[in-house]
């Protein structure tokens, strides 16, 4: 029996940390633009790489907290694929459900980091997804997949119908929301936990980006999920469960990079939920875990153990969720 099985693409993230001394590089947060001159040589402070993908990040985060975790993912038999396998093995993730495609590439991303914000250039390797026979598990976490994800999702819904005791958490990826939103909406009635950022929440709810968070939470709840979390960058997170709506501010932790903060929040929140913690505690666990990741480059290096999360909560006892 697993506590959690995650489903989603795995990849290798290659990080380039841009030197903030570059005079011809600027960041416009309001317009969401990273600007530098065409054909100009840019200086970087350093580069590094790490495995990524929501499914891998949440699997590793949950395992570090103490859950028995497996992953369903498809990778190529290239060097990047081997990096993914090695990293997940070292983290203690069960790999029996991983599918390796011969003579295929593994997904990868180039992450440009400037002033603690990240811009991602992503390569999606083509896949034909299929759900393997699943072992017993308490929870499934379903997240980012690319083109042709609908087949696997139909198989997942059929599995949930046959196994009503299995709980589902979802965090749809960018492709699923932009190109397969109607399909994603079909799985919401089978969803126990929906975690999205505010922009994603607005798209799924059919609202504008200026819609207030209370309206977004209620609209999403009407589509089926029992519990909903909306993350909103430095403004914190918002939670909904049984008509209760809470807001959790971020802990005052300086950020080196924000890549993986959302996945760290998810693994903290989801792990607390699997362990039967209430909504407010789960939000604090998620916030603490995200606070660890933003202090490091990469989505997994700063993931917290349960003891570290509890220490963070003790250090910031004055910060806790409040009624929205």
CSV table of C-alpha atoms in Angstrom, one decimal:
chain,number,residue,atom,x,y,z
A,1,UNK,CA,0.0,0.0,0.0
A,2,UNK,CA,1.4,3.4,-1.1
A,3,UNK,CA,0.5,6.6,0.6
A,4,UNK,CA,0.8,8.5,-2.7
A,5,UNK,CA,1.3,7.8,-6.4
A,6,UNK,CA,2.1,10.8,-8.6
A,7,UNK,CA,1.4,11.0,-12.3
A,8,UNK,CA,3.1,13.4,-14.7
A,9,UNK,CA,6.1,14.2,-16.9
A,10,UNK,CA,9.6,14.3,-15.5
A,11,UNK,CA,12.3,16.4,-16.9
A,12,UNK,CA,15.8,18.0,-16.3
A,13,UNK,CA,15.9,21.7,-15.5
A,14,UNK,CA,19.1,23.5,-16.6
A,15,UNK,CA,19.5,26.8,-14.7
A,16,UNK,CA,21.2,29.9,-15.8
A,17,UNK,CA,21.5,32.5,-13.1
A,18,UNK,CA,21.8,35.9,-15.0
A,19,UNK,CA,24.3,38.3,-13.5
A,20,UNK,CA,22.3,41.3,-12.1
A,21,UNK,CA,25.2,43.5,-13.1
A,22,UNK,CA,24.2,43.2,-16.8
A,23,UNK,CA,23.2,46.8,-17.6
A,24,UNK,CA,21.1,45.9,-20.6
A,25,UNK,CA,18.9,43.4,-18.8
A,26,UNK,CA,15.7,44.4,-17.0
A,27,UNK,CA,12.7,42.8,-15.5
A,28,UNK,CA,9.2,44.3,-15.8
A,29,UNK,CA,7.0,42.5,-13.2
A,30,UNK,CA,3.8,44.3,-14.1
A,31,UNK,CA,4.0,43.3,-17.8
A,32,UNK,CA,5.7,40.0,-17.0
A,33,UNK,CA,8.7,40.7,-19.3
A,34,UNK,CA,12.4,39.8,-19.0
A,35,UNK,CA,14.2,42.1,-21.5
A,36,UNK,CA,17.7,42.0,-22.9
A,37,UNK,CA,19.2,43.1,-26.2
A,38,UNK,CA,19.0,40.8,-29.3
A,39,UNK,CA,22.4,39.4,-30.4
A,40,UNK,CA,24.1,40.6,-27.2
A,41,UNK,CA,26.4,38.5,-25.0
A,42,UNK,CA,25.0,38.1,-21.5
A,43,UNK,CA,27.0,37.2,-18.4
A,44,UNK,CA,25.7,34.6,-16.0
A,45,UNK,CA,26.8,34.1,-12.3
A,46,UNK,CA,26.7,30.3,-12.6
A,47,UNK,CA,24.7,27.4,-13.9
A,48,UNK,CA,23.4,24.2,-12.5
A,49,UNK,CA,20.9,21.4,-13.3
A,50,UNK,CA,18.3,19.4,-11.4
A,51,UNK,CA,15.4,17.1,-12.2
A,52,UNK,CA,12.0,18.7,-12.3
A,53,UNK,CA,8.4,18.2,-13.3
A,54,UNK,CA,5.5,18.6,-10.9
A,55,UNK,CA,5.1,14.8,-10.4
A,56,UNK,CA,8.8,14.2,-9.6
A,57,UNK,CA,9.0,17.3,-7.3
A,58,UNK,CA,5.9,16.4,-5.3
A,59,UNK,CA,6.9,12.7,-5.1
A,60,UNK,CA,10.3,13.7,-3.7
A,61,UNK,CA,8.8,16.3,-1.4
A,62,UNK,CA,6.3,13.8,0.0
A,63,UNK,CA,8.9,11.1,0.4
A,64,UNK,CA,11.1,13.5,2.4
A,65,UNK,CA,8.3,14.2,4.7
A,66,UNK,CA,7.8,10.5,5.3
A,67,UNK,CA,5.2,9.2,2.8
A,68,UNK,CA,5.6,5.9,0.9
A,69,UNK,CA,5.6,7.2,-2.7
A,70,UNK,CA,5.7,6.0,-6.3
A,71,UNK,CA,5.7,7.8,-9.6
A,72,UNK,CA,4.1,7.2,-13.0
A,73,UNK,CA,6.2,8.9,-15.6
A,74,UNK,CA,7.6,8.4,-19.1
A,75,UNK,CA,11.2,9.3,-20.0
A,76,UNK,CA,13.7,8.6,-22.8
A,77,UNK,CA,16.7,6.4,-22.7
A,78,UNK,CA,19.1,9.4,-23.0
A,79,UNK,CA,21.4,10.9,-20.5
A,80,UNK,CA,18.7,13.2,-19.1
A,81,UNK,CA,16.5,10.1,-18.5
A,82,UNK,CA,19.3,8.4,-16.5
A,83,UNK,CA,19.7,11.6,-14.4
A,84,UNK,CA,15.9,11.4,-13.6
A,85,UNK,CA,16.1,7.7,-12.6
A,86,UNK,CA,19.3,8.2,-10.5
A,87,UNK,CA,17.8,11.2,-8.6
A,88,UNK,CA,14.5,9.5,-7.9
A,89,UNK,CA,16.2,6.3,-6.7
A,90,UNK,CA,18.4,8.3,-4.3
A,91,UNK,CA,15.3,10.0,-3.0
A,92,UNK,CA,13.7,6.7,-2.2
A,93,UNK,CA,10.9,6.8,-4.8
A,94,UNK,CA,9.4,3.5,-6.1
A,95,UNK,CA,10.2,3.4,-9.8
A,96,UNK,CA,8.3,0.2,-10.7
A,97,UNK,CA,5.7,2.3,-12.7
A,98,UNK,CA,8.3,4.3,-14.7
A,99,UNK,CA,8.2,3.7,-18.5
A,100,UNK,CA,11.5,4.2,-20.4
A,101,UNK,CA,11.2,4.7,-24.2
A,102,UNK,CA,14.0,3.5,-26.4
A,103,UNK,CA,15.6,6.0,-28.7
A,104,UNK,CA,13.5,8.8,-27.3
A,105,UNK,CA,14.4,12.1,-25.6
A,106,UNK,CA,13.5,13.1,-22.1
A,107,UNK,CA,11.8,16.4,-21.5
A,108,UNK,CA,14.1,19.3,-20.5
A,109,UNK,CA,13.8,23.0,-19.7
A,110,UNK,CA,16.2,25.9,-19.7
A,111,UNK,CA,15.4,28.2,-16.7
A,112,UNK,CA,16.6,31.8,-16.8
A,113,UNK,CA,16.8,33.2,-13.3
A,114,UNK,CA,17.0,37.0,-12.8
A,115,UNK,CA,16.2,38.9,-9.6
A,116,UNK,CA,14.8,35.7,-8.0
A,117,UNK,CA,12.2,35.4,-10.8
A,118,UNK,CA,12.3,32.6,-13.4
A,119,UNK,CA,11.6,32.4,-17.1
A,120,UNK,CA,11.3,28.9,-18.5
A,121,UNK,CA,12.1,27.6,-22.0
A,122,UNK,CA,10.5,24.2,-22.2
A,123,UNK,CA,11.0,21.2,-24.6
A,124,UNK,CA,8.2,18.7,-24.7
A,125,UNK,CA,9.0,15.3,-26.0
A,126,UNK,CA,6.1,13.6,-27.7
A,127,UNK,CA,4.4,10.9,-25.7
A,128,UNK,CA,1.5,8.4,-26.1
A,129,UNK,CA,0.3,8.2,-22.5
A,130,UNK,CA,-1.2,5.1,-20.9
A,131,UNK,CA,-2.1,4.4,-17.3
A,132,UNK,CA,-0.4,1.2,-16.0
A,133,UNK,CA,-2.1,-1.2,-13.6
A,134,UNK,CA,-2.1,0.6,-10.3
A,135,UNK,CA,-1.1,-0.9,-7.0
A,136,UNK,CA,-3.0,-0.1,-3.9
A,137,UNK,CA,-2.6,3.6,-2.8
A,138,UNK,CA,-4.4,6.0,-0.5
A,139,UNK,CA,-3.9,9.0,-2.8
A,140,UNK,CA,-3.1,9.8,-6.5
A,141,UNK,CA,-1.6,13.1,-7.5
A,142,UNK,CA,-2.3,13.9,-11.2
A,143,UNK,CA,-0.4,16.8,-12.8
A,144,UNK,CA,1.5,18.1,-15.9
A,145,UNK,CA,1.2,16.0,-19.1
A,146,UNK,CA,1.6,17.1,-22.7
A,147,UNK,CA,-0.3,16.3,-25.9
A,148,UNK,CA,-2.4,13.1,-25.9
A,149,UNK,CA,-3.0,13.2,-22.1
A,150,UNK,CA,-6.7,12.6,-22.6
A,151,UNK,CA,-6.3,8.8,-23.0
A,152,UNK,CA,-4.6,8.4,-19.6
A,153,UNK,CA,-7.1,10.7,-17.9
A,154,UNK,CA,-10.0,8.6,-19.1
A,155,UNK,CA,-8.3,5.5,-17.7
A,156,UNK,CA,-7.7,7.3,-14.4
A,157,UNK,CA,-11.3,8.3,-14.1
A,158,UNK,CA,-12.3,4.6,-14.8
A,159,UNK,CA,-9.9,3.6,-12.0
A,160,UNK,CA,-11.4,6.1,-9.6
A,161,UNK,CA,-14.9,4.8,-10.3
A,162,UNK,CA,-13.8,1.3,-9.5
A,163,UNK,CA,-11.9,2.3,-6.4
A,164,UNK,CA,-13.9,5.1,-4.7
A,165,UNK,CA,-11.7,5.0,-1.6
A,166,UNK,CA,-8.7,6.3,-3.5
A,167,UNK,CA,-8.5,10.1,-3.2
A,168,UNK,CA,-7.3,12.3,-6.1
A,169,UNK,CA,-5.3,15.5,-5.9
A,170,UNK,CA,-4.7,17.4,-9.2
A,171,UNK,CA,-2.6,20.3,-10.4
A,172,UNK,CA,-3.1,20.6,-14.1
A,173,UNK,CA,-0.1,21.6,-16.2
A,174,UNK,CA,0.1,24.6,-18.6
A,175,UNK,CA,-0.6,22.4,-21.7
A,176,UNK,CA,-3.6,20.7,-20.1
A,177,UNK,CA,-5.2,24.1,-19.2
A,178,UNK,CA,-4.3,25.9,-22.5
A,179,UNK,CA,-5.1,23.0,-24.9
A,180,UNK,CA,-7.3,20.6,-22.9
A,181,UNK,CA,-9.4,22.6,-20.5
A,182,UNK,CA,-12.6,20.9,-21.4
A,183,UNK,CA,-11.0,17.5,-20.6
A,184,UNK,CA,-9.6,18.7,-17.3
A,185,UNK,CA,-13.0,19.9,-16.2
A,186,UNK,CA,-14.3,16.3,-16.6
A,187,UNK,CA,-12.1,15.0,-13.8
A,188,UNK,CA,-13.0,17.7,-11.3
A,189,UNK,CA,-16.1,15.8,-10.0
A,190,UNK,CA,-13.7,13.0,-9.0
A,191,UNK,CA,-11.2,15.3,-7.3
A,192,UNK,CA,-10.7,15.6,-3.6
A,193,UNK,CA,-8.0,18.3,-3.7
A,194,UNK,CA,-7.4,20.9,-6.5
A,195,UNK,CA,-4.2,23.0,-6.2
A,196,UNK,CA,-3.7,25.8,-8.8
A,197,UNK,CA,-2.2,29.3,-8.9
A,198,UNK,CA,-4.6,32.3,-9.3
A,199,UNK,CA,-4.2,32.6,-13.1
A,200,UNK,CA,-4.9,28.9,-13.5
A,201,UNK,CA,-7.9,29.1,-11.1
A,202,UNK,CA,-9.4,31.9,-13.2
A,203,UNK,CA,-9.1,29.9,-16.4
A,204,UNK,CA,-10.6,26.8,-15.0
A,205,UNK,CA,-13.5,28.8,-13.4
A,206,UNK,CA,-14.1,30.7,-16.6
A,207,UNK,CA,-13.4,34.1,-14.9
A,208,UNK,CA,-11.1,37.0,-15.5
A,209,UNK,CA,-7.7,37.4,-13.7
A,210,UNK,CA,-9.2,40.3,-11.7
A,211,UNK,CA,-11.9,38.1,-10.1
A,212,UNK,CA,-11.6,38.1,-6.3
A,213,UNK,CA,-10.3,35.0,-4.7
A,214,UNK,CA,-13.5,34.2,-2.7
A,215,UNK,CA,-15.5,34.0,-6.0
A,216,UNK,CA,-12.9,31.8,-7.6
A,217,UNK,CA,-12.9,29.4,-4.6
A,218,UNK,CA,-16.7,29.1,-4.6
A,219,UNK,CA,-16.9,28.7,-8.4
A,220,UNK,CA,-14.3,25.9,-8.4
A,221,UNK,CA,-15.9,24.2,-5.4
A,222,UNK,CA,-19.2,24.1,-7.4
A,223,UNK,CA,-17.4,22.0,-10.1
A,224,UNK,CA,-16.6,19.1,-7.7
A,225,UNK,CA,-13.4,19.4,-5.7
A,226,UNK,CA,-13.8,18.9,-1.9
A,227,UNK,CA,-10.8,21.0,-1.0
A,228,UNK,CA,-9.2,23.9,-3.1
A,229,UNK,CA,-6.0,25.8,-2.7
A,230,UNK,CA,-5.1,28.8,-4.8
A,231,UNK,CA,-1.5,30.0,-4.6
A,232,UNK,CA,-0.8,33.7,-5.4
A,233,UNK,CA,3.0,34.2,-5.4
A,234,UNK,CA,4.2,36.6,-2.7
A,235,UNK,CA,0.6,37.2,-1.6
A,236,UNK,CA,0.4,33.7,-0.1
A,237,UNK,CA,-2.2,31.0,-0.5
A,238,UNK,CA,-6.0,30.7,-0.1
A,239,UNK,CA,-7.7,27.5,1.0
A,240,UNK,CA,-11.3,26.2,0.9
A,241,UNK,CA,-12.9,23.2,2.7
A,242,UNK,CA,-16.5,22.7,3.9
A,243,UNK,CA,-17.4,26.4,3.3
A,244,UNK,CA,-14.3,27.5,5.3
A,245,UNK,CA,-12.1,29.9,3.5
A,246,UNK,CA,-8.6,30.8,4.8
A,247,UNK,CA,-5.7,33.0,3.8
A,248,UNK,CA,-2.1,32.1,4.6
A,249,UNK,CA,0.7,34.7,4.1
A,250,UNK,CA,4.2,33.6,3.2
A,251,UNK,CA,6.8,33.4,5.8
A,252,UNK,CA,9.4,36.3,5.7
A,253,UNK,CA,12.1,34.3,4.0
A,254,UNK,CA,14.4,35.9,1.4
A,255,UNK,CA,14.1,34.2,-2.0
A,256,UNK,CA,17.2,33.3,-4.1
A,257,UNK,CA,15.0,31.6,-6.7
A,258,UNK,CA,11.3,30.7,-6.9
A,259,UNK,CA,11.5,27.7,-9.2
A,260,UNK,CA,9.7,24.8,-7.6
A,261,UNK,CA,8.0,26.9,-4.9
A,262,UNK,CA,4.5,25.8,-6.0
A,263,UNK,CA,5.5,22.1,-6.1
A,264,UNK,CA,7.0,22.4,-2.6
A,265,UNK,CA,3.9,24.0,-1.3
A,266,UNK,CA,1.9,21.2,-2.9
A,267,UNK,CA,4.0,18.4,-1.4
A,268,UNK,CA,3.8,20.0,2.0
A,269,UNK,CA,0.1,20.6,1.9
A,270,UNK,CA,-0.7,17.2,0.3
A,271,UNK,CA,1.5,15.4,2.8
A,272,UNK,CA,-0.3,17.0,5.7
A,273,UNK,CA,-3.6,16.2,4.2
A,274,UNK,CA,-2.7,12.5,3.7
A,275,UNK,CA,-1.7,12.5,7.3
A,276,UNK,CA,-5.2,13.8,8.2
A,277,UNK,CA,-4.1,17.3,9.2
A,278,UNK,CA,-6.8,20.1,9.1
A,279,UNK,CA,-6.8,22.8,6.4
A,280,UNK,CA,-5.0,25.5,8.4
A,281,UNK,CA,-2.2,23.1,9.4
A,282,UNK,CA,-1.8,21.9,5.8
A,283,UNK,CA,-1.5,25.5,4.6
A,284,UNK,CA,1.3,26.1,7.1
A,285,UNK,CA,3.1,22.9,6.1
A,286,UNK,CA,2.9,24.0,2.4
A,287,UNK,CA,4.1,27.5,3.1
A,288,UNK,CA,7.0,26.2,5.2
A,289,UNK,CA,8.1,23.8,2.5
A,290,UNK,CA,8.0,26.5,-0.1
A,291,UNK,CA,10.1,28.7,2.1
A,292,UNK,CA,12.8,26.1,2.1
A,293,UNK,CA,12.9,25.7,-1.6
A,294,UNK,CA,13.1,29.4,-2.5
A,295,UNK,CA,16.4,29.5,-0.6
A,296,UNK,CA,18.0,27.2,-3.1
A,297,UNK,CA,18.4,26.8,-6.9
A,298,UNK,CA,16.3,23.9,-8.2
A,299,UNK,CA,13.0,22.5,-7.2
A,300,UNK,CA,14.1,19.8,-4.8
A,301,UNK,CA,17.3,20.9,-3.0
A,302,UNK,CA,15.5,22.9,-0.3
A,303,UNK,CA,12.6,20.5,0.3
A,304,UNK,CA,12.0,20.1,4.0
A,305,UNK,CA,11.7,17.1,6.3
A,306,UNK,CA,8.8,16.9,8.7
A,307,UNK,CA,11.1,18.1,11.6
A,308,UNK,CA,12.3,21.1,9.6
A,309,UNK,CA,8.7,22.1,8.7
A,310,UNK,CA,7.8,21.9,12.4
A,311,UNK,CA,10.8,24.1,13.3
A,312,UNK,CA,9.7,26.7,10.7
A,313,UNK,CA,6.2,26.8,12.2
A,314,UNK,CA,7.7,27.3,15.7
A,315,UNK,CA,10.0,30.1,14.5
A,316,UNK,CA,7.0,31.9,13.0
A,317,UNK,CA,4.2,31.2,15.5
A,318,UNK,CA,2.8,34.7,14.9
A,319,UNK,CA,1.9,33.8,11.2
A,320,UNK,CA,-1.0,31.4,10.6
A,321,UNK,CA,-4.0,31.2,8.4
A,322,UNK,CA,-6.8,33.7,9.0
A,323,UNK,CA,-10.5,33.7,7.8
A,324,UNK,CA,-10.9,35.1,4.3
